[in-house]
Coordinates of C-alpha atoms in Angstrom, one line a residue:
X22 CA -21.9 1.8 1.3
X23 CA -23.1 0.2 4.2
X24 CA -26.3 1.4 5.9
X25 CA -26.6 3.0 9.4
X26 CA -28.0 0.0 10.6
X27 CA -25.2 -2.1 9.8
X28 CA -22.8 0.0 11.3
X29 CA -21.6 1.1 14.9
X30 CA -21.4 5.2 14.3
X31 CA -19.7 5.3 17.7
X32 CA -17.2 2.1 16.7
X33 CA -16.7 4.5 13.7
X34 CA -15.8 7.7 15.2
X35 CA -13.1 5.8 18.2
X36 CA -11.5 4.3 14.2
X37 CA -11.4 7.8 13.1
X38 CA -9.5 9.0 16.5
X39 CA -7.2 5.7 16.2
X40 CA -6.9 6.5 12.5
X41 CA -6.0 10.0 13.2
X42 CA -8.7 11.2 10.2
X43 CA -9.5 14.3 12.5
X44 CA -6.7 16.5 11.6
X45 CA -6.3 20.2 13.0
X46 CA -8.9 22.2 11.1
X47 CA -11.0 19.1 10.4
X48 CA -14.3 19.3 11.2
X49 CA -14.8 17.1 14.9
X50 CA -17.7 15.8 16.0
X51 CA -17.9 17.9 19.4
X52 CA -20.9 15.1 20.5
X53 CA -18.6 12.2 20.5
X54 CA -15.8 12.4 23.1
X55 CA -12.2 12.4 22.4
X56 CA -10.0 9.3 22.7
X57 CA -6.5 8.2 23.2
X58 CA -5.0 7.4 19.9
X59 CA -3.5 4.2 19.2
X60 CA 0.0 4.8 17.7
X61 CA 3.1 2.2 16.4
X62 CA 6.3 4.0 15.5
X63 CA 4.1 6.7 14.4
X64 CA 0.2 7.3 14.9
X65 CA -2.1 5.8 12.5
X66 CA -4.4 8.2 10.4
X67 CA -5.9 9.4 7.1
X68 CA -8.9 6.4 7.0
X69 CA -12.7 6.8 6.8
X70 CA -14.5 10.2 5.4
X71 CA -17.9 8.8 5.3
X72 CA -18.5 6.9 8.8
X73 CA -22.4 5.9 8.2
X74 CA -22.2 5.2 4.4
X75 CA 7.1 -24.0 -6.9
X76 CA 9.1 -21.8 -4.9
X77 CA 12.0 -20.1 -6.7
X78 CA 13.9 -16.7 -6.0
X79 CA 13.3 -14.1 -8.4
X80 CA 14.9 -11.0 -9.4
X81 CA 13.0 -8.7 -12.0
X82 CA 14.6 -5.5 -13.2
X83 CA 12.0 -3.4 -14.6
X84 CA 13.0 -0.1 -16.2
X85 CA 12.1 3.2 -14.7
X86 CA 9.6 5.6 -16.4
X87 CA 11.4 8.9 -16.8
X88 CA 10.8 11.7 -14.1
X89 CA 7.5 13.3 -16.3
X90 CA 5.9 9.6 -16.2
X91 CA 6.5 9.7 -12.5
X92 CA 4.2 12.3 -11.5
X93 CA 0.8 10.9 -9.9
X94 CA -1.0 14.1 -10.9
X95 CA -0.4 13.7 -14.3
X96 CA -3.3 14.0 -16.6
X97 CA -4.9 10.3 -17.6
X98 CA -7.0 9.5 -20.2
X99 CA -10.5 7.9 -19.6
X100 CA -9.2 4.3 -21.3
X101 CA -6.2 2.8 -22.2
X102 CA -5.8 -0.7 -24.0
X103 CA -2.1 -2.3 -23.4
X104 CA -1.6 -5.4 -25.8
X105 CA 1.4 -7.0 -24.5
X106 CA 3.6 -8.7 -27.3
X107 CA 5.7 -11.1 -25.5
X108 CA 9.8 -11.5 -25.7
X109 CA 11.5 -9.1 -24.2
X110 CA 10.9 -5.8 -26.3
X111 CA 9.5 -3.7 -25.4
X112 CA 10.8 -3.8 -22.1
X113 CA 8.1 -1.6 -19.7
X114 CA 4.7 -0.2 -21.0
X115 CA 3.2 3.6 -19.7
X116 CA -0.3 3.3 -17.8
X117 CA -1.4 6.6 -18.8
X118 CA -5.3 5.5 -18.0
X119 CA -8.0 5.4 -15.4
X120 CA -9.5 2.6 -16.6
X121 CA -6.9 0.0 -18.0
X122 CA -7.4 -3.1 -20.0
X123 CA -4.4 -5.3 -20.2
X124 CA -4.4 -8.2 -22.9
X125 CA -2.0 -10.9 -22.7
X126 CA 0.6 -11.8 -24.9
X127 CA 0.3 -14.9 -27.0
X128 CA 3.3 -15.8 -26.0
X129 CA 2.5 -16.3 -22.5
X130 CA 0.1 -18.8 -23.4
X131 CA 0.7 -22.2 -21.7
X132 CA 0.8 -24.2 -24.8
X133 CA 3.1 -21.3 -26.3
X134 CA 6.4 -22.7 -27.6
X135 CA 7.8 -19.4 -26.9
X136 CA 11.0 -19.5 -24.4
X137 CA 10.8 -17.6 -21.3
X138 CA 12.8 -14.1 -21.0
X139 CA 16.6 -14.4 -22.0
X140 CA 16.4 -11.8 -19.0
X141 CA 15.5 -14.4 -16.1
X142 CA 17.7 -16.8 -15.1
X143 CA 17.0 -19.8 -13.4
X144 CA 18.3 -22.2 -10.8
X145 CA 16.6 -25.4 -9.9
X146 CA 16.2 -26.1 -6.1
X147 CA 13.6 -29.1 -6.2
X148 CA 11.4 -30.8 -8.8
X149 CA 8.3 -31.7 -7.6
X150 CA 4.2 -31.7 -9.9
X151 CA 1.9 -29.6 -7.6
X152 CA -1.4 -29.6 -9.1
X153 CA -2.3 -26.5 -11.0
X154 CA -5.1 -24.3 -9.7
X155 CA -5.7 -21.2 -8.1
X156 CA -4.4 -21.7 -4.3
X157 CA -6.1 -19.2 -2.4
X158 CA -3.5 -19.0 0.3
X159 CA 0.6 -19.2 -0.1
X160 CA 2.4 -22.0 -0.4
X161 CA 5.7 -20.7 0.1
X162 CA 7.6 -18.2 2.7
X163 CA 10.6 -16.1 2.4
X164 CA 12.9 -14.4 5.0
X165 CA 16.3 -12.8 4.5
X166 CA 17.4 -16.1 6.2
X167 CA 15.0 -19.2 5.3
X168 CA 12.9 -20.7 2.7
X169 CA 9.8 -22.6 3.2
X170 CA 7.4 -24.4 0.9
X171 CA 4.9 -27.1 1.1
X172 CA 5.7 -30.4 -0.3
X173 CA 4.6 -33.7 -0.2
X174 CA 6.5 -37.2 1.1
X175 CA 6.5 -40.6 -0.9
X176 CA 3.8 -41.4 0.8
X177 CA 1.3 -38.3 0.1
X178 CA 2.0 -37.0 3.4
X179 CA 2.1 -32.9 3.9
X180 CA 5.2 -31.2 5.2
X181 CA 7.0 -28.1 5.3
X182 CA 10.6 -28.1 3.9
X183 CA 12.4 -24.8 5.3
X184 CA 16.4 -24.5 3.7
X185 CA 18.9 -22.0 4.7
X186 CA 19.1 -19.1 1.9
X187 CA 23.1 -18.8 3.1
X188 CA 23.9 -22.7 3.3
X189 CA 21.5 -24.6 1.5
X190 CA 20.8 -26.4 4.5
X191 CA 18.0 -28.1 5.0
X192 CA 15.2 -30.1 7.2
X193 CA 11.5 -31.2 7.4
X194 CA 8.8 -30.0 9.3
X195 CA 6.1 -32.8 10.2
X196 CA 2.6 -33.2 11.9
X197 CA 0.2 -31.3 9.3
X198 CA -3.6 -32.7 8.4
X199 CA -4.6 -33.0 4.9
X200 CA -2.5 -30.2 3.3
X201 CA -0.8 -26.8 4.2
X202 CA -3.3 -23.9 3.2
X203 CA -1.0 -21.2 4.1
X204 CA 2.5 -20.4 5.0
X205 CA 4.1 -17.2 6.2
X206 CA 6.7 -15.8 8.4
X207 CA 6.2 -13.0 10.5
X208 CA 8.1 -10.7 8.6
X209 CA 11.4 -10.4 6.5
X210 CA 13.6 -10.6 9.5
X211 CA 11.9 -12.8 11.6
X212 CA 12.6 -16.7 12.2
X213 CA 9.0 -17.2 13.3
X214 CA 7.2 -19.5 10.8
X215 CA 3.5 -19.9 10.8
X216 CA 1.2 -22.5 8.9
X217 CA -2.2 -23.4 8.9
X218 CA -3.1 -26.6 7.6
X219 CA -6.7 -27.9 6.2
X220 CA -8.0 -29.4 9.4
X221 CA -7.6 -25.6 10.7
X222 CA -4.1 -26.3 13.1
X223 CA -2.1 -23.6 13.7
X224 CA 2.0 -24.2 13.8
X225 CA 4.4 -21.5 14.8
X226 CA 8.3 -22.8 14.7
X227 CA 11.1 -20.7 16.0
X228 CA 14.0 -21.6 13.5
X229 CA 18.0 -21.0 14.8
X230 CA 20.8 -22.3 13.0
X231 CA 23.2 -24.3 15.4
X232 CA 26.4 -25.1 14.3
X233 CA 25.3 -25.4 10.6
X234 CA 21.9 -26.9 11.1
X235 CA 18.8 -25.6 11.6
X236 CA 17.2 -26.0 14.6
X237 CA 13.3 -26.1 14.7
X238 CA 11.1 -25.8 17.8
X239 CA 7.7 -25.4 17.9
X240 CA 6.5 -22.7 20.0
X241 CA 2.8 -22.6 19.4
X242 CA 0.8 -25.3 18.2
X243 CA -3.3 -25.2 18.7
X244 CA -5.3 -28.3 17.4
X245 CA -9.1 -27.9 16.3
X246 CA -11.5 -31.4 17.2
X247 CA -11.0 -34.0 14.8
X248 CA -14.7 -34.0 13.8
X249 CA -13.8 -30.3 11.9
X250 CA -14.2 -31.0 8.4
X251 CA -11.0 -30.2 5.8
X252 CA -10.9 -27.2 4.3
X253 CA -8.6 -25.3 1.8
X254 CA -9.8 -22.1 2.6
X255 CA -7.7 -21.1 5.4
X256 CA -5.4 -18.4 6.1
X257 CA -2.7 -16.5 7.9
X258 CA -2.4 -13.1 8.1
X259 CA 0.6 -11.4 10.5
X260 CA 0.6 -7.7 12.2
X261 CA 2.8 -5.8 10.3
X262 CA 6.1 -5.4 11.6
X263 CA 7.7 -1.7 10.7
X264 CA 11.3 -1.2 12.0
X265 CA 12.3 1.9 14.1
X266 CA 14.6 4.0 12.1
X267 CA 17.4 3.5 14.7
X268 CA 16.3 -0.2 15.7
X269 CA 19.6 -2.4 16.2
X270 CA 17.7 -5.8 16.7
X271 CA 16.2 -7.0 13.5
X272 CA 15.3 -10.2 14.4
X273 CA 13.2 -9.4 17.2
X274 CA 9.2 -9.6 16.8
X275 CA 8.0 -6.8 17.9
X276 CA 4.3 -7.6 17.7
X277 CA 2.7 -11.0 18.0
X278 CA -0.8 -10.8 16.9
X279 CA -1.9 -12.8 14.0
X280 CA -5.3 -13.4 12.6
X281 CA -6.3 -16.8 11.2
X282 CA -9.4 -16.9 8.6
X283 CA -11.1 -20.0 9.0
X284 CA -13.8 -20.3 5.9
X285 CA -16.4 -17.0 6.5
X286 CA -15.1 -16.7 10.1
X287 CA -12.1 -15.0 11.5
X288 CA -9.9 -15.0 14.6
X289 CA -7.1 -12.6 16.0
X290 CA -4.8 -14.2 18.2
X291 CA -2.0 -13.0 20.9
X292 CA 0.7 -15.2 20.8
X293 CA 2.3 -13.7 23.8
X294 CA -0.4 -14.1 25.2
X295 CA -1.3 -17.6 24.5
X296 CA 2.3 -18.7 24.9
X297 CA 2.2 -17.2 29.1
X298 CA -0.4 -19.4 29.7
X299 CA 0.4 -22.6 28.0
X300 CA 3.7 -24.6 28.4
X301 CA 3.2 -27.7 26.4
X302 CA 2.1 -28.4 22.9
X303 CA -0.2 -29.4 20.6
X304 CA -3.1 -27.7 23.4
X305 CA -6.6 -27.9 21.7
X306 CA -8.5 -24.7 21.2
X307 CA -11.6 -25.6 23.8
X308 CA -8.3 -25.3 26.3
X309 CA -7.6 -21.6 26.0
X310 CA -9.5 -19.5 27.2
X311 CA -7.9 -16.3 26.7
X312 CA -5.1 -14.6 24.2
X313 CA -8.1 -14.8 21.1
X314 CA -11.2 -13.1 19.8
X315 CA -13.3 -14.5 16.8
X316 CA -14.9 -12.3 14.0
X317 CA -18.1 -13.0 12.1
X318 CA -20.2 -11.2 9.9
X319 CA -19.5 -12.6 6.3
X320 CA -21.7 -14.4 4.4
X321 CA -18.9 -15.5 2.1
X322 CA -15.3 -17.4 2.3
X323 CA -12.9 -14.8 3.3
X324 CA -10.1 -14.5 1.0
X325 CA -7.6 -11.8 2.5
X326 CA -7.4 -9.6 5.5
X327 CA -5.0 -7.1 7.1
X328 CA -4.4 -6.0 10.7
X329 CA -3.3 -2.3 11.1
X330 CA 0.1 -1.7 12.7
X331 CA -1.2 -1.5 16.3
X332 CA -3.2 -4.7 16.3
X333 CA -6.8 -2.9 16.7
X334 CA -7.9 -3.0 13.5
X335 CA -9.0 -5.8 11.2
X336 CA -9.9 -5.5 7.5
X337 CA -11.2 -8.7 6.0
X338 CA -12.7 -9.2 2.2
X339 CA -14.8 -12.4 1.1
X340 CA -16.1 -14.0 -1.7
X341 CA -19.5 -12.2 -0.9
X342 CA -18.5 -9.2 -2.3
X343 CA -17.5 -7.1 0.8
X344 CA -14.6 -5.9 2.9
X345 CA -15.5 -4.9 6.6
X346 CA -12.8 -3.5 9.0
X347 CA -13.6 -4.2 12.7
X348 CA -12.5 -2.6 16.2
X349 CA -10.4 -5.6 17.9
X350 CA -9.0 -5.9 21.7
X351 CA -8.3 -9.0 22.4
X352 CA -6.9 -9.0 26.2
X353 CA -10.4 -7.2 26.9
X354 CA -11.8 -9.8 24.5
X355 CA -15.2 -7.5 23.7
X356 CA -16.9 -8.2 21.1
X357 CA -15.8 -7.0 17.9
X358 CA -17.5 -4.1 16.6
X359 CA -17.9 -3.5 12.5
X360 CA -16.1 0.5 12.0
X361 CA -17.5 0.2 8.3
X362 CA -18.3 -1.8 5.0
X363 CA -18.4 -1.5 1.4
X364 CA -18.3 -3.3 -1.6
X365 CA -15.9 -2.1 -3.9
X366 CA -16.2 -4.2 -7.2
X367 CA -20.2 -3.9 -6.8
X368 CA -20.6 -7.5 -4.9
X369 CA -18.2 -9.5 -7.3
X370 CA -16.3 -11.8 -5.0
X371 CA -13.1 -9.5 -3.3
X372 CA -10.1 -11.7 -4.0
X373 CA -7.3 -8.7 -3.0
X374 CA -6.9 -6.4 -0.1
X375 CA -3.8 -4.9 0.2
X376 CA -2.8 -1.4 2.1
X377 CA 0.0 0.6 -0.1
X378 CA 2.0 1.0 2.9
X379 CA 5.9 1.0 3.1
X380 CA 7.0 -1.2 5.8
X381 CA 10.7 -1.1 5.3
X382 CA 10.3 2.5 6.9
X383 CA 7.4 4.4 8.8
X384 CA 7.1 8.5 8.3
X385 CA 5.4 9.7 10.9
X386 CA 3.8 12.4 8.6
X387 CA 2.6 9.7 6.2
X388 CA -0.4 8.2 7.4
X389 CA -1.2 4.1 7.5
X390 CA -4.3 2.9 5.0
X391 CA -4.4 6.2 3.1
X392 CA -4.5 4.2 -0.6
X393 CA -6.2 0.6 -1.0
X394 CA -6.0 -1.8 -3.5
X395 CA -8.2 -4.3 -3.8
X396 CA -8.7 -7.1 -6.2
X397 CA -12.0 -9.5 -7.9
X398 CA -12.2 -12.7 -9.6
X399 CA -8.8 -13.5 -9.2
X400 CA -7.6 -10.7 -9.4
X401 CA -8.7 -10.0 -13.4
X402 CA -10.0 -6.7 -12.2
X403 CA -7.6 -4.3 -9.8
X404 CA -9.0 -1.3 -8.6
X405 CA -7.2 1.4 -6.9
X406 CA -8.7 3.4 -3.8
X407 CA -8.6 6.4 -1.8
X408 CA -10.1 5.5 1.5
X409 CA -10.5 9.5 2.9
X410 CA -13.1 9.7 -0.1
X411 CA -14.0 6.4 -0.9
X412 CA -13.1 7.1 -4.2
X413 CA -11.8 4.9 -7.0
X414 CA -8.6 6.3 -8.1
X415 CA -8.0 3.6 -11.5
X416 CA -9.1 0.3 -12.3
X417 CA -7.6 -2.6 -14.0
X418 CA -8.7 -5.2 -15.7
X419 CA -6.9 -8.3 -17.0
X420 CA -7.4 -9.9 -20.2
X421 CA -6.6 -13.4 -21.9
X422 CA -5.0 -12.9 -25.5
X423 CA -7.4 -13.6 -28.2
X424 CA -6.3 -17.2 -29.0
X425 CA -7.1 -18.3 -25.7
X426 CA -10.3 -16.4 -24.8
X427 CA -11.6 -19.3 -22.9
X428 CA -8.8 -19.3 -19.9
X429 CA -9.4 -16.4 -17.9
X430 CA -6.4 -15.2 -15.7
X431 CA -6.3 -16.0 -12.2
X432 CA -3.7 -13.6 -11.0
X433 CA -2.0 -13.9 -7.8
X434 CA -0.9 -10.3 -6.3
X435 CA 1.5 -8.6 -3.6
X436 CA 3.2 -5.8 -2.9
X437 CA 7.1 -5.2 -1.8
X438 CA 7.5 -4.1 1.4
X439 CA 8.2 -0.3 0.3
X440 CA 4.5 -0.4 -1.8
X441 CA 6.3 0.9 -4.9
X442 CA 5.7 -1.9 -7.1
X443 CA 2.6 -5.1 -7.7
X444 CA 3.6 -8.2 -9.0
X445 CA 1.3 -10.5 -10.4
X446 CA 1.7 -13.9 -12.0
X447 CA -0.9 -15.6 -13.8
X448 CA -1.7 -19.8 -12.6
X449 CA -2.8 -20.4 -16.2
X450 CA 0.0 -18.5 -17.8
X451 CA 3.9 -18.5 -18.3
X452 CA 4.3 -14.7 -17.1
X453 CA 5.2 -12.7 -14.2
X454 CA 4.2 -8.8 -14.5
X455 CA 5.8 -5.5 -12.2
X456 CA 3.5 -2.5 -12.1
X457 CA 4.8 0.3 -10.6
X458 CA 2.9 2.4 -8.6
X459 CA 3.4 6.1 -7.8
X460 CA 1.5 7.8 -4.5
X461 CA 1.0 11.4 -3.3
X462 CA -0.2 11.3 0.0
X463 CA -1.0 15.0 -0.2
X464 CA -3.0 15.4 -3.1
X465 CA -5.0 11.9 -2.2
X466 CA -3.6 10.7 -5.4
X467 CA -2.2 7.0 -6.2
X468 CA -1.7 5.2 -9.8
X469 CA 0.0 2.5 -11.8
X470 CA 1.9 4.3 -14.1
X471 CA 4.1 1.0 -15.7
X472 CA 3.5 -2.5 -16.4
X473 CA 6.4 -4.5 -17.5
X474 CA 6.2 -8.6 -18.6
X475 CA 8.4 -11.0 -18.0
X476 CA 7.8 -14.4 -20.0
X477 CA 8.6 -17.8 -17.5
X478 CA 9.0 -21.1 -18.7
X479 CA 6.5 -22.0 -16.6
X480 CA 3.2 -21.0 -14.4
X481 CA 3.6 -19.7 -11.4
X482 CA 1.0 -20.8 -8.3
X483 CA 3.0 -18.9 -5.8
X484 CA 5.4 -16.6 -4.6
X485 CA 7.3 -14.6 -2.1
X486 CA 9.1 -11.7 -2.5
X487 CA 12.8 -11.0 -0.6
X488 CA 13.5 -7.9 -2.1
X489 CA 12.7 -4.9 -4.5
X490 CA 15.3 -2.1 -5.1
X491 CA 16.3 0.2 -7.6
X492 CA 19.5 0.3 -9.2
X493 CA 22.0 0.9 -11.7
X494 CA 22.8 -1.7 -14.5
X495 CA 26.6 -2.5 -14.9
X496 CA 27.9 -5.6 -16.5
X497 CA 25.6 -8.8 -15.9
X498 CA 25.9 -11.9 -17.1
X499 CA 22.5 -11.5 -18.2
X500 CA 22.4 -8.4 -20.6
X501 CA 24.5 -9.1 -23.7
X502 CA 27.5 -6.8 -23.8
X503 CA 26.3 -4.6 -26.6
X504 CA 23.6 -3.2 -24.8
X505 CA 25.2 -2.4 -21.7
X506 CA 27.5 1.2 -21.1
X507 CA 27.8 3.6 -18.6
X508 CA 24.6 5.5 -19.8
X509 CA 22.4 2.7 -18.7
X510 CA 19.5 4.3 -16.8
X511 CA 18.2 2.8 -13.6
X512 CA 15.8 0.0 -13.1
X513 CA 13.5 -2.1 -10.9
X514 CA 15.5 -5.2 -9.2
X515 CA 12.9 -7.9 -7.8
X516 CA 14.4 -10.7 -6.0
X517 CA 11.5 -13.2 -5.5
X518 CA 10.9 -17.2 -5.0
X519 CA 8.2 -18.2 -6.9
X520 CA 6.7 -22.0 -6.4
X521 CA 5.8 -23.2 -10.0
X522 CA 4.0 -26.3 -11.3
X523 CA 6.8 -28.3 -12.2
X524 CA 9.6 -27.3 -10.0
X525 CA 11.6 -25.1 -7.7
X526 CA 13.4 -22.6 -9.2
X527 CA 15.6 -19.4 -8.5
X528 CA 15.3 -16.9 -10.6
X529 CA 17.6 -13.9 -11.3
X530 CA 16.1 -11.4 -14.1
X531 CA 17.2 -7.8 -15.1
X532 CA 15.9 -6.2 -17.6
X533 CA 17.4 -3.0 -19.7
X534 CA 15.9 0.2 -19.6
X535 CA 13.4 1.7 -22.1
X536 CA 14.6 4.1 -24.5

């Protein structure tokens, strides 16, 4: 917990009011005064109790836990070990534990002979040999409507290749330094594609298909001096876009404030802003002088960060062990002030943030940034938080399988949109694992309570996902015919594209239901 010193008590208080923490019948601090609330298709609240202290699409069908295993306030042990045994039986495993050791199947093991699911199917878009290694930032992007992913001409040279999902069509995008560090479009239903590449330039395209093709133009492009040195760690993270209930226009971006990490340092931009005063592109940073505000305060190289759903709150979490939200206005451009700071895996390196929102759909009632997950050392060790209390809610730890105790996982992590399921993949491993995850806002009560394990055929550095949704099995052509009737139960369909190490794939998987 960070000390008053560190932190702005009033700068905590105004995140309290914007976070809506001070409920009716809450205790309010009558000695600070009150202050508009910041709201986005609903008012965000419940944060902060303590204010001083290669690309393929994949589908994964995890089977549902039945209605007993479902309840969040069911009683957990202390510890649970899961031993996963590779194949395809058993299909889903209970987390019934607080603290939660998973050990990986030998058959996940790169030099495994084992084949990968009979439950995945697989379609090749592009071969290509990307070098395996942990990549902090993404190298693919998905929308209902496009694919992108970072590739490489003949001649070594970075580019983006963005197809059509409908009509395979294709084109190239051009003009990136040293390589692309991170790739992501604004949302599901946007066509606005951002990248940042190693010499710190950032790209927005506005992709339209025209008469079968797709039509790329760049709409923002800012370019850093060439004396800034290369550098991997870069990355892009958008304001979250949550649809109205009764929006018509999906395609619209509704917000168009991004923040760009830059090594230990961040920045929040306004692209509306930086678009009203500048025409022409590429324009070089020390040319705008308005539309952005930079963050520092981290000793470390940031690894993730999220903006609240009104633009006015940054988290960030670095390497040094720390996450640290701050109060941001940019077209006042003060100076940001840190709200509060903690480290939650006791100074390891933070290599996870992510808010278990569902932004398919906003509840008013529900509030924003109620449950926290974060992650360290590549995500080998999840933990699970309530941020009214501070308190850790599970943990989970990752482990290699006992013939390969020497390669440590380096997990890659996101939630869907809804924040109903994790999926991880491992760089070092032929696996891809769903985790479900159960909340109760109420009760201030959040939990994994399944991990299912899908085995690939091959590592997977990278991924996006299009869709999760439950459903019903009927006939597939994946599930042999003997195992499929009426009395199937419901599952877990993933539809993801994954970038591996050796190629492009698609990927359709289902998987039955647990008896």
């Amino acid at each position: 917990m960070a000390s008053a010193s560190n932190i702005d008590v009033d700068a905590t208080q105004h995140l309290r009011d914007i976070l809506k923490l001070d409920r009716p019948g809450d205790p309010v601090n009558e000695s600070t005064p009150s202050r508009k609330s910041s709201s986005f298709n609903g008012e965000l609240n419940g944060f902060l109790s303590d204010p001083v202290a290669h690309p393929e699409t994949t589908s994964v069908d995890a089977p549902l836990l039945d209605s007993s295993l479902r309840d969040v306030e069911m009683p957990f042990s202390d510890k649970q070990v899961i031993c996963l045994s590779g194949g395809d039986s058993p299909p889903c495993v209970e987390i019934v534990g607080k603290d939660v050791e998973i050990v990986a199947s030998s058959d996940s093991n790169i030099c495994s002979k084992a084949r990968g699911s009979n439950k995945v199917k697989i379609q090749p878009v592009a071969k290509y040999d990307w070098e395996q290694k942990y990549y902090n930032g993404n190298l693919i992007a998905v929308s209902n409507d496009y694919l992108a992913y970072a590739t490489r001409g003949s001649n070594g040279t970075a580019m983006i290749r963005v197809l059509s999902i409908t009509t395979a069509e294709r084109i190239l995008l051009k003009g990136i330094t040293g390589s692309v560090t991170d790739l992501a479009f604004a949302h599901l239903n946007s066509d606005q594609l951002a990248c940042l590449d190693e010499a710190g330039s950032l790209f927005v395209w506005k992709l339209t298909m025209e008469n079968g093709k797709i039509i790329d133009e760049i709409i923002v492009h800012i370019k850093r001096p060439d004396s800034i040195a290369l550098n991997c760690n870069r990355r892009i993270i958008w304001c979250p876009y949550i649809p109205d209930e009764n929006e018509e226009n999906l395609s619209e971006d509704s917000s168009q404030t991004i923040a760009l990490l830059h090594e230990d340092m961040a920045e929040v931009w306004d692209l509306d802003i930086i678009r009203a005063s500048h025409s022409s592109w590429p324009t070089l940073i020390s040319d705008i002088k308005e539309g952005f505000i930079s963050v520092n305060g981290h000793s470390g190289c940031l690894s993730e960060g999220a903006l609240s759903p009104d633009g006015t709150v940054l988290a960030t979490a670095s390497h040094d062990g720390y996450v640290k939200f701050w109060q941001i206005y940019i077209e006042g451009q003060d100076q940001p002030r840190c709200l509060h700071e903690w480290k939650p895996h006791n100074g390891r390196p933070v290599s996870c943030l992510l808010f278990c929102d569902n932004h398919k759909k906003q509840d008013p009632d529900v509030p924003f940034w109620r449950f926290l997950i974060t992650g360290a050392d590549q995500n080998r060790q999840i933990k699970m938080w309530c941020t009214v209390s501070w308190t850790c809610l599970q943990t989970i730890r990752f482990s290699p399988d006992p013939f390969s105790s020497s390669v440590l996982p380096g997990l890659k992590a996101s939630l869907d949109l809804s924040a109903e399921f994790l999926i991880l993949t491992d760089v070092h491993r032929k696996v891809l694992y769903v985790m479900e995850l159960q909340q109760n806002q109420e009760n201030g009560k959040a939990a994994f309570t399944s991990i299912s394990e899908f085995l690939l055929t091959h590592p997977v550095l990278s991924f996006g996902i299009q869709d999760v949704s439950r459903c019903r099995f009927q006939h597939t052509e994946v599930l042999p015919s003997e195992v499929e009737s009426d009395n199937v139960s419901g599952g877990v369909y993933v539809f993801l594209y994954r970038y591996s190490t050796s190629r492009q794939e698609r990927l359709f998987q289902t998987i039955s239901n647990k008896n």
